[in-house]
Coordinates of C-alpha atoms in Angstrom, one line a residue:
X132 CA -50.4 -4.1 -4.3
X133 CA -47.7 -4.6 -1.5
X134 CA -45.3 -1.6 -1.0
X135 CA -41.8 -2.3 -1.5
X136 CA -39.2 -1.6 1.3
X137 CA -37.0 1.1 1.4
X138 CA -33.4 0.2 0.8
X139 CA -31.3 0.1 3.8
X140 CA -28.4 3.2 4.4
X141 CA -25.8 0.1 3.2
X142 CA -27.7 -0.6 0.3
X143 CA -28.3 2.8 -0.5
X144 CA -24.7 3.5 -0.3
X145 CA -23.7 0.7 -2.9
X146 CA -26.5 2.4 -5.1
X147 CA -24.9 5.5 -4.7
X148 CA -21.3 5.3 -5.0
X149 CA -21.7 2.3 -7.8
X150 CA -23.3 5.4 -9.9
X151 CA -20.2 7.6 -8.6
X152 CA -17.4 4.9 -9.3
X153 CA -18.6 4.3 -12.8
X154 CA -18.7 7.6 -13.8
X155 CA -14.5 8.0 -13.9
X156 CA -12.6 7.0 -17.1
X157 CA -9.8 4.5 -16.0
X158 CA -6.0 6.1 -17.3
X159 CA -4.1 3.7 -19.0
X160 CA -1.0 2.6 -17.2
X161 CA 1.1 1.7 -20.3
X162 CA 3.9 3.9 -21.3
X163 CA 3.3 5.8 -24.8
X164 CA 5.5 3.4 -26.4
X165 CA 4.1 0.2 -25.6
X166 CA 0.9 1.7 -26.5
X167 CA 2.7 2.7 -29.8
X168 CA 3.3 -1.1 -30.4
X169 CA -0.2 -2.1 -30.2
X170 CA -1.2 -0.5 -33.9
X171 CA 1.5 -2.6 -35.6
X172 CA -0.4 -4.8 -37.5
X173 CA 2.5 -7.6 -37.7
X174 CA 2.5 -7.7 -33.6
X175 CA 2.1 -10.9 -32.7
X176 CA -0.7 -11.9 -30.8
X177 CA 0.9 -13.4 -28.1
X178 CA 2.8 -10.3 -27.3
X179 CA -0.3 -8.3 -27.7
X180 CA -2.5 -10.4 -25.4
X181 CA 0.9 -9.8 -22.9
X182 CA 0.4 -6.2 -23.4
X183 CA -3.5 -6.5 -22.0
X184 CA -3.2 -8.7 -19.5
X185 CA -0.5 -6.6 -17.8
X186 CA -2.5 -3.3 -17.8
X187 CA -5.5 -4.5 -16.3
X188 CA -7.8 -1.1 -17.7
X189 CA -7.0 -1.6 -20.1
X190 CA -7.9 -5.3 -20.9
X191 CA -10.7 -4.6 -18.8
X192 CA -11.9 -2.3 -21.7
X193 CA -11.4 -4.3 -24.5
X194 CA -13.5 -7.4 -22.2
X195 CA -16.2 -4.6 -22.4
X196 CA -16.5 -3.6 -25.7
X197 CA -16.1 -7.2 -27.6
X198 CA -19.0 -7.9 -25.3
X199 CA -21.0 -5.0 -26.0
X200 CA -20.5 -5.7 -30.0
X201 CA -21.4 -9.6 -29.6
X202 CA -24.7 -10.6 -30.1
X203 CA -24.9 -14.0 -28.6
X204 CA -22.6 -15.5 -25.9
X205 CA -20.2 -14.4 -23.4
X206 CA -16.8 -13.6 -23.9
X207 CA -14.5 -15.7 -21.9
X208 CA -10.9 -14.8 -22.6
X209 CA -8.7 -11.8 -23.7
X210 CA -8.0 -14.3 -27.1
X211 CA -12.0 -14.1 -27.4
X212 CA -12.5 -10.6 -27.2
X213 CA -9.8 -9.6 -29.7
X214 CA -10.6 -11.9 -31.7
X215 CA -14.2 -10.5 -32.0
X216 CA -13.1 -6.8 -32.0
X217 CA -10.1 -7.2 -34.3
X218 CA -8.0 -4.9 -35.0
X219 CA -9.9 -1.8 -35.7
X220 CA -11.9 -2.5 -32.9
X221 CA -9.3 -2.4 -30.7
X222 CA -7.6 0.5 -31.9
X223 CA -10.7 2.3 -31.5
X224 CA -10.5 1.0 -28.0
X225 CA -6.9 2.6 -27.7
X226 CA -7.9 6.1 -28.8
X227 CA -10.5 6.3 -26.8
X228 CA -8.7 5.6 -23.5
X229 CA -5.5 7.5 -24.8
X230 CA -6.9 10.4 -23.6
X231 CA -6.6 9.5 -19.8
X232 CA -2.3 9.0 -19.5
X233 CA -1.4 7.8 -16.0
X234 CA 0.0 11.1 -14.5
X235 CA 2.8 9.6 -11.2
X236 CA 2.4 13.3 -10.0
X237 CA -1.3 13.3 -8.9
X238 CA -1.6 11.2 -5.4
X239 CA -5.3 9.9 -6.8
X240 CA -3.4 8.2 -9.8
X241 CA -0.8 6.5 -7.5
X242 CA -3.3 5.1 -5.3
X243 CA -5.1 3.9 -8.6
X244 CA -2.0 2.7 -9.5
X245 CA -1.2 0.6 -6.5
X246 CA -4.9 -1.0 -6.2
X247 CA -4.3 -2.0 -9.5
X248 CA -0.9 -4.0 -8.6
X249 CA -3.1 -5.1 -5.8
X250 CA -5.6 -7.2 -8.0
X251 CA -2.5 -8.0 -10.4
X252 CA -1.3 -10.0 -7.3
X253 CA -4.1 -11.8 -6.1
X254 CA -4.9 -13.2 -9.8
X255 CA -1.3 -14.3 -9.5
X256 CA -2.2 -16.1 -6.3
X257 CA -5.0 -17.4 -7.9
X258 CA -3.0 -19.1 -10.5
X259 CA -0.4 -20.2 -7.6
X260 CA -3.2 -21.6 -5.3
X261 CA -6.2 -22.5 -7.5
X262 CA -6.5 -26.2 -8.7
X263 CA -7.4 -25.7 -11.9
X264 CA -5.5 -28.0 -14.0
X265 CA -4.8 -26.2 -17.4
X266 CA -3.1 -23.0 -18.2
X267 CA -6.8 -21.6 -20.1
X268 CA -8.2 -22.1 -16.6
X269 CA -5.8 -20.7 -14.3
X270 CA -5.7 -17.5 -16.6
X271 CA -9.8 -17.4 -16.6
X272 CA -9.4 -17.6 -12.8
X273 CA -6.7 -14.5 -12.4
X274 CA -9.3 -12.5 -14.7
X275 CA -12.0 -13.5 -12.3
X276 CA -10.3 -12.5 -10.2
X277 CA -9.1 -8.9 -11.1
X278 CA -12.3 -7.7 -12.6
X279 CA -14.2 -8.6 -8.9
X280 CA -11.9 -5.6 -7.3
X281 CA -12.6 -2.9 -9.7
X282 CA -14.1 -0.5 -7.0
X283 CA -10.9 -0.6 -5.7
X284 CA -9.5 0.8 -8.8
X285 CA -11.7 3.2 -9.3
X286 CA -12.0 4.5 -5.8
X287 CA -9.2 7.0 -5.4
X288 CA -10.0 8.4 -8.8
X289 CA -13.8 9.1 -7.8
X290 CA -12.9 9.8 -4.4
X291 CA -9.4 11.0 -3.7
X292 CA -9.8 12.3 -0.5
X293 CA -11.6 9.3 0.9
X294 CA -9.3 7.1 -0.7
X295 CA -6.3 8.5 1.0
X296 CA -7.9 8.5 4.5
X297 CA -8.4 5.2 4.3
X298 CA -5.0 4.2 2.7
X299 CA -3.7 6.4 6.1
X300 CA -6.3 4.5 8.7
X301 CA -5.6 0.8 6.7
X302 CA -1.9 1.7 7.1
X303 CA -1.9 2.9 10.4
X304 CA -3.7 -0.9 11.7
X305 CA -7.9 -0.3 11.4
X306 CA -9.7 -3.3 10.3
X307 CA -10.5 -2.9 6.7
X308 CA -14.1 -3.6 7.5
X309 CA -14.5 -0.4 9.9
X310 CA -12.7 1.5 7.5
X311 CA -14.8 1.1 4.9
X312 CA -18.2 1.1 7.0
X313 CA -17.1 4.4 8.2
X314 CA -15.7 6.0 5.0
X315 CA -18.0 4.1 2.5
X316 CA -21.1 3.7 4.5
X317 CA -21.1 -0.2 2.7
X318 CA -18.2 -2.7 2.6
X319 CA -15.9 -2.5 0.0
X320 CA -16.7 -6.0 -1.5
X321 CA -20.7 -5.0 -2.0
X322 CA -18.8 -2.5 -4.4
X323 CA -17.0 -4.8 -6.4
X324 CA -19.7 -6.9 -6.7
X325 CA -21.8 -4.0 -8.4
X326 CA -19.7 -3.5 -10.4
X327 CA -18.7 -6.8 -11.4
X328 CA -22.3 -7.5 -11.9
X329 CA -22.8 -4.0 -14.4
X330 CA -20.5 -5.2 -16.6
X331 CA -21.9 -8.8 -16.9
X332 CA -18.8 -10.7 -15.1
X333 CA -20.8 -11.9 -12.7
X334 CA -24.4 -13.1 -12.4
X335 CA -27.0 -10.7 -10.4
X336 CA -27.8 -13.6 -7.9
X337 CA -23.8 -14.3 -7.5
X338 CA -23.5 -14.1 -3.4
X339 CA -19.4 -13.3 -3.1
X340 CA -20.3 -9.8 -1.5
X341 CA -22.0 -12.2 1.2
X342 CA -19.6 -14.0 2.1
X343 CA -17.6 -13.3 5.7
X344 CA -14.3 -13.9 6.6
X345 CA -14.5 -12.8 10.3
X346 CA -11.7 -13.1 12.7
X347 CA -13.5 -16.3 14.7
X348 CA -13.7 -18.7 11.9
X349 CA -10.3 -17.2 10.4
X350 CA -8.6 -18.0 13.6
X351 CA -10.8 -21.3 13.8
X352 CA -9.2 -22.0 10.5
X353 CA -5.7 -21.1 11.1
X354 CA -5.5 -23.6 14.3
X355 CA -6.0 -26.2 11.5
X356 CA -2.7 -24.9 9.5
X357 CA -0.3 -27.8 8.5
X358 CA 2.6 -27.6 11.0
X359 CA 3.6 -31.1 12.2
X360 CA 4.0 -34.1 10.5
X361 CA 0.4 -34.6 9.2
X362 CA -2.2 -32.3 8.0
X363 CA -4.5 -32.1 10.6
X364 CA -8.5 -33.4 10.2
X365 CA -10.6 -30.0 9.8
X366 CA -13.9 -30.5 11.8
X367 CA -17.3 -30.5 9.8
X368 CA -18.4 -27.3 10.7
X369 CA -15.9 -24.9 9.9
X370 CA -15.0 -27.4 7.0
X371 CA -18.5 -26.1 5.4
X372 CA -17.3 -22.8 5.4
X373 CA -14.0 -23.2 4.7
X374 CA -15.2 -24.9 1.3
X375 CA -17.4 -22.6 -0.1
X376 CA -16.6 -21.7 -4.0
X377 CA -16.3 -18.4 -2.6
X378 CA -13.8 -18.2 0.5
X379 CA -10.8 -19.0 -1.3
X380 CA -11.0 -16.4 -3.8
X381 CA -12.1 -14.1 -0.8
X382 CA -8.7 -15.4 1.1
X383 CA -6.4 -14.5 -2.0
X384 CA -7.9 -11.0 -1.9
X385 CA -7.7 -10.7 1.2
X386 CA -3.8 -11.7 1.5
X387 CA -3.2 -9.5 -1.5
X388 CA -4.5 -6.4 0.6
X389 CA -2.7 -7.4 3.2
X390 CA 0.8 -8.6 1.8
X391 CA 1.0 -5.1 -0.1
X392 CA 1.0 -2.8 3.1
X393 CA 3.4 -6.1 5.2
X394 CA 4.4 -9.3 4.7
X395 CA 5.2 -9.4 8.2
X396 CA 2.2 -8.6 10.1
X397 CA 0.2 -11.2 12.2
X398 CA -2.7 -11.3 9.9
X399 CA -0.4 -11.9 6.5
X400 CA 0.6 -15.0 9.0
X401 CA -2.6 -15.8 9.9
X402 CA -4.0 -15.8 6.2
X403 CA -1.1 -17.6 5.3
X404 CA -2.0 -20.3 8.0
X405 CA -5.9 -20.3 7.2
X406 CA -4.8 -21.0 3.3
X407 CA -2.7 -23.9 4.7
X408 CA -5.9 -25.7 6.0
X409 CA -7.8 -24.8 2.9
X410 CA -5.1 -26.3 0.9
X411 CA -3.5 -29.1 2.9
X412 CA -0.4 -27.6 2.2
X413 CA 2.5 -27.6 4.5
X414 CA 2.4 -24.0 6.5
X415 CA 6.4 -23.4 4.5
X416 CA 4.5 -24.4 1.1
X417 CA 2.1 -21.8 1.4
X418 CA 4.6 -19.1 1.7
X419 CA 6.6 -20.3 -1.2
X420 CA 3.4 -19.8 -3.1
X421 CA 3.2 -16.5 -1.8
X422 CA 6.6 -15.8 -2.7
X423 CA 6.4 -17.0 -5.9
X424 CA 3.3 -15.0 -7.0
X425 CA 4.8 -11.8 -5.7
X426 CA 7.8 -12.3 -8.2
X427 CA 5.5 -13.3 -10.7
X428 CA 3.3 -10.0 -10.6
X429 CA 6.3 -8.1 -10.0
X430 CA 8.6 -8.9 -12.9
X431 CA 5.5 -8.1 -15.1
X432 CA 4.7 -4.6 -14.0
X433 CA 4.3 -1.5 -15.5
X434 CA 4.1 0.7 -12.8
X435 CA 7.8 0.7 -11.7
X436 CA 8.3 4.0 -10.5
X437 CA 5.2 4.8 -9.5
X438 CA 4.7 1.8 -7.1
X439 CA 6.7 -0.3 -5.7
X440 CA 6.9 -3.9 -6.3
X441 CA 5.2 -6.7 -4.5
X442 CA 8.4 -9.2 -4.4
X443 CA 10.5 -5.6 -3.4
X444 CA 8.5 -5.4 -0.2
X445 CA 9.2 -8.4 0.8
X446 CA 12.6 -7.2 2.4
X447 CA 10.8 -4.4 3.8
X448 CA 11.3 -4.3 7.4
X449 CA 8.3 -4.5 9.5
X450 CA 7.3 -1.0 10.0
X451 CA 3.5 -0.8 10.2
X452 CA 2.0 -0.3 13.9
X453 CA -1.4 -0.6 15.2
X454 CA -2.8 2.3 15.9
X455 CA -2.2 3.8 19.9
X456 CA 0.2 0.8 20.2
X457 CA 3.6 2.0 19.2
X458 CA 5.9 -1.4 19.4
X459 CA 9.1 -2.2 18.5
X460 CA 10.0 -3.2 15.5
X461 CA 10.9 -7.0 13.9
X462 CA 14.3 -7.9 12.9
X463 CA 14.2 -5.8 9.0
X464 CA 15.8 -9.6 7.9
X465 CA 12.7 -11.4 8.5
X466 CA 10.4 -12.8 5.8
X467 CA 6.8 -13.4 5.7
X468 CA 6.6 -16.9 7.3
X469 CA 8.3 -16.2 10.8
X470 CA 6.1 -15.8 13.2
X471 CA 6.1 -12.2 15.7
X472 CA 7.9 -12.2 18.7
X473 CA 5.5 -10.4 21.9
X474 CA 6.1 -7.0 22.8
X475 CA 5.2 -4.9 24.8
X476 CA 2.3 -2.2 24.1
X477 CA 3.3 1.7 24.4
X478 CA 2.1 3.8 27.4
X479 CA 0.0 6.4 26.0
X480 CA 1.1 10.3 25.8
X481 CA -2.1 11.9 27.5
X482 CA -4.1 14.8 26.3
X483 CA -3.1 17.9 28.4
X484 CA -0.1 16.7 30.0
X485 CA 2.9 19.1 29.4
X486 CA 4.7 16.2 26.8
X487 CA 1.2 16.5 24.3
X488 CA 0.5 20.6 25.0
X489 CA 4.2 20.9 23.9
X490 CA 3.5 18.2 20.7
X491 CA 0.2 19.4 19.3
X492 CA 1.2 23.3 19.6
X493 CA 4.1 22.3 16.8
X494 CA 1.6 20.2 15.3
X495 CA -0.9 22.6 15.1
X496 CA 1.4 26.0 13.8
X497 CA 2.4 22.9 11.1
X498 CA -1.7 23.2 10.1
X499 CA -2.2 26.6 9.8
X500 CA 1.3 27.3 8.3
X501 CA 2.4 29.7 11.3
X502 CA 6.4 29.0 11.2
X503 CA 7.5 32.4 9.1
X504 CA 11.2 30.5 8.3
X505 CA 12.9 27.5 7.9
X506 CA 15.5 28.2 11.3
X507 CA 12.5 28.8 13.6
X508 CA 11.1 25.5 12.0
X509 CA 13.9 23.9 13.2
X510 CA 14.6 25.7 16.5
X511 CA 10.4 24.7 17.3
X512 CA 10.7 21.4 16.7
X513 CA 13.8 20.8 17.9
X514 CA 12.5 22.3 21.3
X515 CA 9.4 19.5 20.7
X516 CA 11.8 16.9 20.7
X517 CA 14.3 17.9 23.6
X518 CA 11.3 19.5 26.1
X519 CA 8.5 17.2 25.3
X520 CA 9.8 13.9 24.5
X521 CA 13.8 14.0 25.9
X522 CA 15.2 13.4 22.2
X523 CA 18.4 15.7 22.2
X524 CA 19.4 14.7 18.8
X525 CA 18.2 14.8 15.6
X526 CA 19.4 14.8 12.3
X527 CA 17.1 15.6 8.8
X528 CA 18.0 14.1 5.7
X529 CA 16.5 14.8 1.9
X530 CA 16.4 13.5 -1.3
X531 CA 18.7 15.4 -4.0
X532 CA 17.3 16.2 -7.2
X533 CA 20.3 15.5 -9.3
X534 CA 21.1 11.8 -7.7
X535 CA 19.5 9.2 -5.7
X536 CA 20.6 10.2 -2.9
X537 CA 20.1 11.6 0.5
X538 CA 21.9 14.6 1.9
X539 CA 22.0 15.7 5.9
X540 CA 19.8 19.4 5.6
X541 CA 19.8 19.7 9.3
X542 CA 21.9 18.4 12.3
X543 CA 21.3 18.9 15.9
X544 CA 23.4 17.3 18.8
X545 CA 25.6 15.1 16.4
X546 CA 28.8 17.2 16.1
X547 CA 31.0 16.4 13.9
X548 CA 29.3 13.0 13.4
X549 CA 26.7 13.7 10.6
X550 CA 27.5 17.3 9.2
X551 CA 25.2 19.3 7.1
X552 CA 25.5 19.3 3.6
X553 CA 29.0 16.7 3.9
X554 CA 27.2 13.8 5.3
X555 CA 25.7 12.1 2.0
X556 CA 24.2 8.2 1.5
X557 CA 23.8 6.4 -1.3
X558 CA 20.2 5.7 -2.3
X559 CA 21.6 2.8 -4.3
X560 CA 22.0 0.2 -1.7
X561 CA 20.2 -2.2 0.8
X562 CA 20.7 -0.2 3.9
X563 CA 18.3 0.8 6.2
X564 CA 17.4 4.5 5.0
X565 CA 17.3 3.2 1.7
X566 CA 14.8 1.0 2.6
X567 CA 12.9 3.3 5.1
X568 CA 13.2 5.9 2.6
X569 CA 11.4 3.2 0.0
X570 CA 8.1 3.2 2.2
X571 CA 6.1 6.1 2.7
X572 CA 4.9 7.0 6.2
X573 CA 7.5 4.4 7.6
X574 CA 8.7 4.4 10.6
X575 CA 11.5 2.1 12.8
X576 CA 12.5 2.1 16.5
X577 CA 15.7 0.6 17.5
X578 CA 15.4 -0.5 21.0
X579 CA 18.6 -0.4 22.8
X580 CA 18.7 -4.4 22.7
X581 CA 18.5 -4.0 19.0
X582 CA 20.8 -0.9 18.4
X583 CA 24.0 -3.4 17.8
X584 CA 22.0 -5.5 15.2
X585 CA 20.7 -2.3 13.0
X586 CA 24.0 -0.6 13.1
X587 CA 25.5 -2.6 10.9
X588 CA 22.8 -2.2 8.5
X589 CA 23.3 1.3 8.5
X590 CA 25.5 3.1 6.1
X591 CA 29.2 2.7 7.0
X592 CA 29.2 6.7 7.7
X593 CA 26.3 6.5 9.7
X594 CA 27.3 3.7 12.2
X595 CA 29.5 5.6 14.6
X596 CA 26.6 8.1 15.3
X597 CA 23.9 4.9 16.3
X598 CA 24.5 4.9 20.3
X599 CA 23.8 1.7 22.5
X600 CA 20.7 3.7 24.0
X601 CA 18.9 2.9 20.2
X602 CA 17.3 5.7 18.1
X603 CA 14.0 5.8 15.8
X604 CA 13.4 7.0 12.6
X605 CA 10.9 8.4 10.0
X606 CA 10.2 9.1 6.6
X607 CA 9.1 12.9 5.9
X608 CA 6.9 12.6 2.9
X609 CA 4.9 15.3 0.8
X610 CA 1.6 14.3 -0.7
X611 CA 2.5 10.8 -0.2
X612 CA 6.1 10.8 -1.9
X613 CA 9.4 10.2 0.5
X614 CA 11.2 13.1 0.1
X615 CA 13.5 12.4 3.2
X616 CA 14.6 10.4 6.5
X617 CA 14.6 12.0 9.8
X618 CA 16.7 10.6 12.7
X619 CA 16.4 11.0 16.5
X620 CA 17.8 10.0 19.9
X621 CA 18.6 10.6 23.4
X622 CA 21.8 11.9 22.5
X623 CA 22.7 9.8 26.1
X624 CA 24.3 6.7 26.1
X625 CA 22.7 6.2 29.6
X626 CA 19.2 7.4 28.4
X627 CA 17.6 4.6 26.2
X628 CA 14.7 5.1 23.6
X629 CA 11.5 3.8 24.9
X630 CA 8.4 3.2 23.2
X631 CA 6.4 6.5 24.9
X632 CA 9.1 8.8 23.0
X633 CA 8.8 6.6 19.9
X634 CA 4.8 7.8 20.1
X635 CA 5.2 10.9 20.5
X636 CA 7.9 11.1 17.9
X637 CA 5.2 10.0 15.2
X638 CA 2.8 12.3 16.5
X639 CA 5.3 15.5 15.4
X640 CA 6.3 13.9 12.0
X641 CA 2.7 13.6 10.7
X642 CA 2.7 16.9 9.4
X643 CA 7.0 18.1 9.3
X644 CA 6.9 17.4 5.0
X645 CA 4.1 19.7 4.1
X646 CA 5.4 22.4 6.4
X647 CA 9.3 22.1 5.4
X648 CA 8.4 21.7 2.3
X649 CA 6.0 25.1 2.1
X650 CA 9.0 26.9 3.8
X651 CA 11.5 26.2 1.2
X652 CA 9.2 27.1 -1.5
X653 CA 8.9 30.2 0.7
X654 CA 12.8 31.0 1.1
X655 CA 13.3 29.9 -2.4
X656 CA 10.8 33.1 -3.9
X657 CA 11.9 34.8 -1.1
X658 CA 15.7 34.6 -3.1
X659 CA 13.5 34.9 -6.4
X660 CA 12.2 38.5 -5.6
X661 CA 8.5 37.1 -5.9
X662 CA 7.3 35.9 -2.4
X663 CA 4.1 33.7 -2.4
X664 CA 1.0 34.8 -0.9
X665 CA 0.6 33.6 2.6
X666 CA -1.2 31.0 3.6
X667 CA -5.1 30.7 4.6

């Protein structure tokens, strides 16, 4: 009898964290009341099957169990399955799930949260890009679609901590697929396919995991986008591959992932431009389709709040960097469509020199929680800034509890330009802390060639304190929430920003929330009478 091979270490991790990933309950991201709504017998069932197809668990479940109760057949639609549950069935459905809330506070449930708005948008890109011709196709396709990235889901709720490092690494301008070879041990597709395949969406032999969308052929592709008066011929080979039932479905994934963390980066462009040779669409159709599905998915969503919306980032500015290539930033009023201008790459701070000793001491008394108070906080990383990196000023702003809005905390070098606790912006508007402050882990360098442009996006009481010489800022977040803006310069008009300081400058924010934030809590028991035991 011939011996069967052992599975490879990939194979073996699908097998493994398959088992792991289905083991975690899904929480259901409807609020109480619409969940209330569902056991109204009179509901109609239009507005019910609206209320499933928006949270995608939850639909997901009710798929599952009208396919678990029928006999014979497949279930092909959300109309099918509660049609073959009924309603008891699918109340039974409800209180079984209602046990798992979605809780915004928990950093595991917001990534959940935003994978989920993730597959909501590529099934609306399906239905924006797919040539099916009626409605009852283009909604089989989006379903497809959505329950083929369920590992995503399900990922930071298994895994939190491996979830968030590679939300950080994915943000921070990693390929996704060395990511995931190096967090998961498998690609992240073999995982959906598993567990498409458990729950019978997809047939064992099904070969989507399989299929490859490498930079080559992508760039092959995108060489072929429609641009000039005709679309151009694509050539036989890469035509093959280009045509596969698979690769557009993998493309729309594959721009959803993308066009949630920017809009603006190269490959959203370059996905847009590989589409426009799979489609024969005009490269400016393409992005109207984009456009259009991000409005779709987010004037639908649930999840307000706790995520922001697809169509909202779309007037993001282009904040995401690769990662040891610090560059300025894109005009914050361009759109997905326009194509990067060149810059030029950051010179590296090197390990040991006097600039990074002076850097990753404050980062490291941020680790180990060695600042005893809140001025000496400050006064360190003031001195990080001035000694290290020649930024003179900078200014801290925070989030007020009682109104959206942001407060200066902590002024150095400004004078009477931003004052603490009198200086206070609006939250409310389209200005550029409002938007920085929008993004988590954002970041924006304004170049002295730029510095005229952003001032005027600034707030009004802001824009006498922007100097020619340009300035960068950062949003200090706390277990992934914003929970303010921090601002700094050369304080020189003679001294301009450059992209070395704009390094280093990311390097000392990485960990300023947690420790701020620890100190507070510290001076506020400290007030209390009940100080907190120290830190480990």
């Amino acid at each position: 009898m011939p011996m069967s091979s052992a599975p490879s270490p990939a194979q073996a991790a699908v097998s493994t964290w398959t088992r792991r990933l289905l083991a975690v309950p899904l929480p259901l991201l409807s609020p109480p009341a619409v969940i209330r709504t569902l056991y109204d017998e009179e509901l109609p069932t239009p507005r019910l099957l609206e209320v499933l197809q928006r949270d995608l668990p939850l639909g997901l479940a009710v798929l599952v169990e009208a396919q678990q109760r029928l006999r014979r057949g497949r279930i092909g639609s959300l109309a099918h399955a509660v049609g073959a549950l009924g309603l008891r069935g699918l109340w039974t459905v409800l209180e079984r799930l209602s046990a798992y809330p979605l809780d915004a506070e928990r950093p595991e449930h917001r990534l959940y949260a935003e994978a989920v708005t993730t597959s909501r948008l590529a099934a609306h890109l399906a239905a924006q890009f797919s040539p099916a011709a009626t409605p009852e196709e283009r909604q089989r396709l989006m379903w497809e679609m959505q329950v083929q990235t369920m590992a995503e889901w399900r990922l930071p709720l298994a895994a939190p901590d491996v979830a968030q490092r590679m939300a950080e690494r994915l943000a921070a301008g990693e390929r996704p697929a060395h990511v995931e070879q190096a967090l998961l041990g498998c690609p992240l597709r073999a995982l959906n396919a598993a567990l498409a395949q458990h729950y019978g969406f997809v047939e064992p032999d099904d070969n989507r995991a399989n299929v490859t969308l490498d930079a080559r052929r992508l760039r092959a592709a995108a060489r072929h986008a429609w641009t000039e008066a005709n679309p151009p011929p694509i050539p036989d080979g890469l035509g093959h591959w280009l045509y596969q039932p698979s690769t557009l479905p993998s493309l729309l994934h594959l721009l959803a992932q993308e066009a949630m963390r920017s809009w603006h980066s190269p490959r959203t462009r370059l996905l847009c431009d590989v589409l426009s040779a799979h489609r024969h669409w005009r490269v400016e159709d393409v992005v109207a389709a984009t456009r259009r599905a991000a409005v779709a998915a987010s004037h639908e969503m649930i999840t307000r709040g706790v995520v922001v919306a697809p169509a909202a980032r779309l007037f993001w500015a282009p904040l995401q960097r690769r990662l040891a290539r610090a560059q300025p930033a894109a005009s914050p009023a361009a759109a997905v469509g326009s194509r990067p201008a060149a810059v030029a790459p950051a010179r590296s701070i090197a390990p040991g020199s006097a600039t990074r000793t002076l850097i990753d001491r404050f980062v490291d008394d941020c680790q180990h929680a060695r600042h005893t108070d809140l001025h000496g906080f400050f006064q360190a990383f003031q001195h990080a800034l001035g000694r290290g990196l020649g930024l003179q000023r900078c200014a801290l702003f925070l989030k007020t509890t009682q109104a959206p809005q942001l407060v200066c905390y902590m002024t150095h070098g400004f004078g009477t330009l931003i004052v603490p606790r009198q200086t206070i912006i609006a939250l409310d508007g389209e200005h550029l802390l409002a938007r920085l402050f929008a993004q988590p882990s954002a970041f924006l360098l304004a170049e002295p060639a730029r510095a005229a442009q952003l001032r005027g996006r600034l707030p009004a009481a802001l824009q006498p304190a922007l100097l020619p010489s340009g300035a960068m800022w950062a949003t200090v977040q706390v277990r992934e929430r914003p929970v303010g803006v921090l601002w700094a310069d050369s304080g020189a008009t003679d001294a301009p920003v450059d992209t070395t300081q704009y390094a280093g400058f990311k390097l000392l924010v990485r960990h300023f929330g947690t420790e701020l934030t620890r100190l507070m809590q510290l001076r506020r028991a400290e007030f209390a009478g009940t100080r907190p035991p120290a830190a480990a």
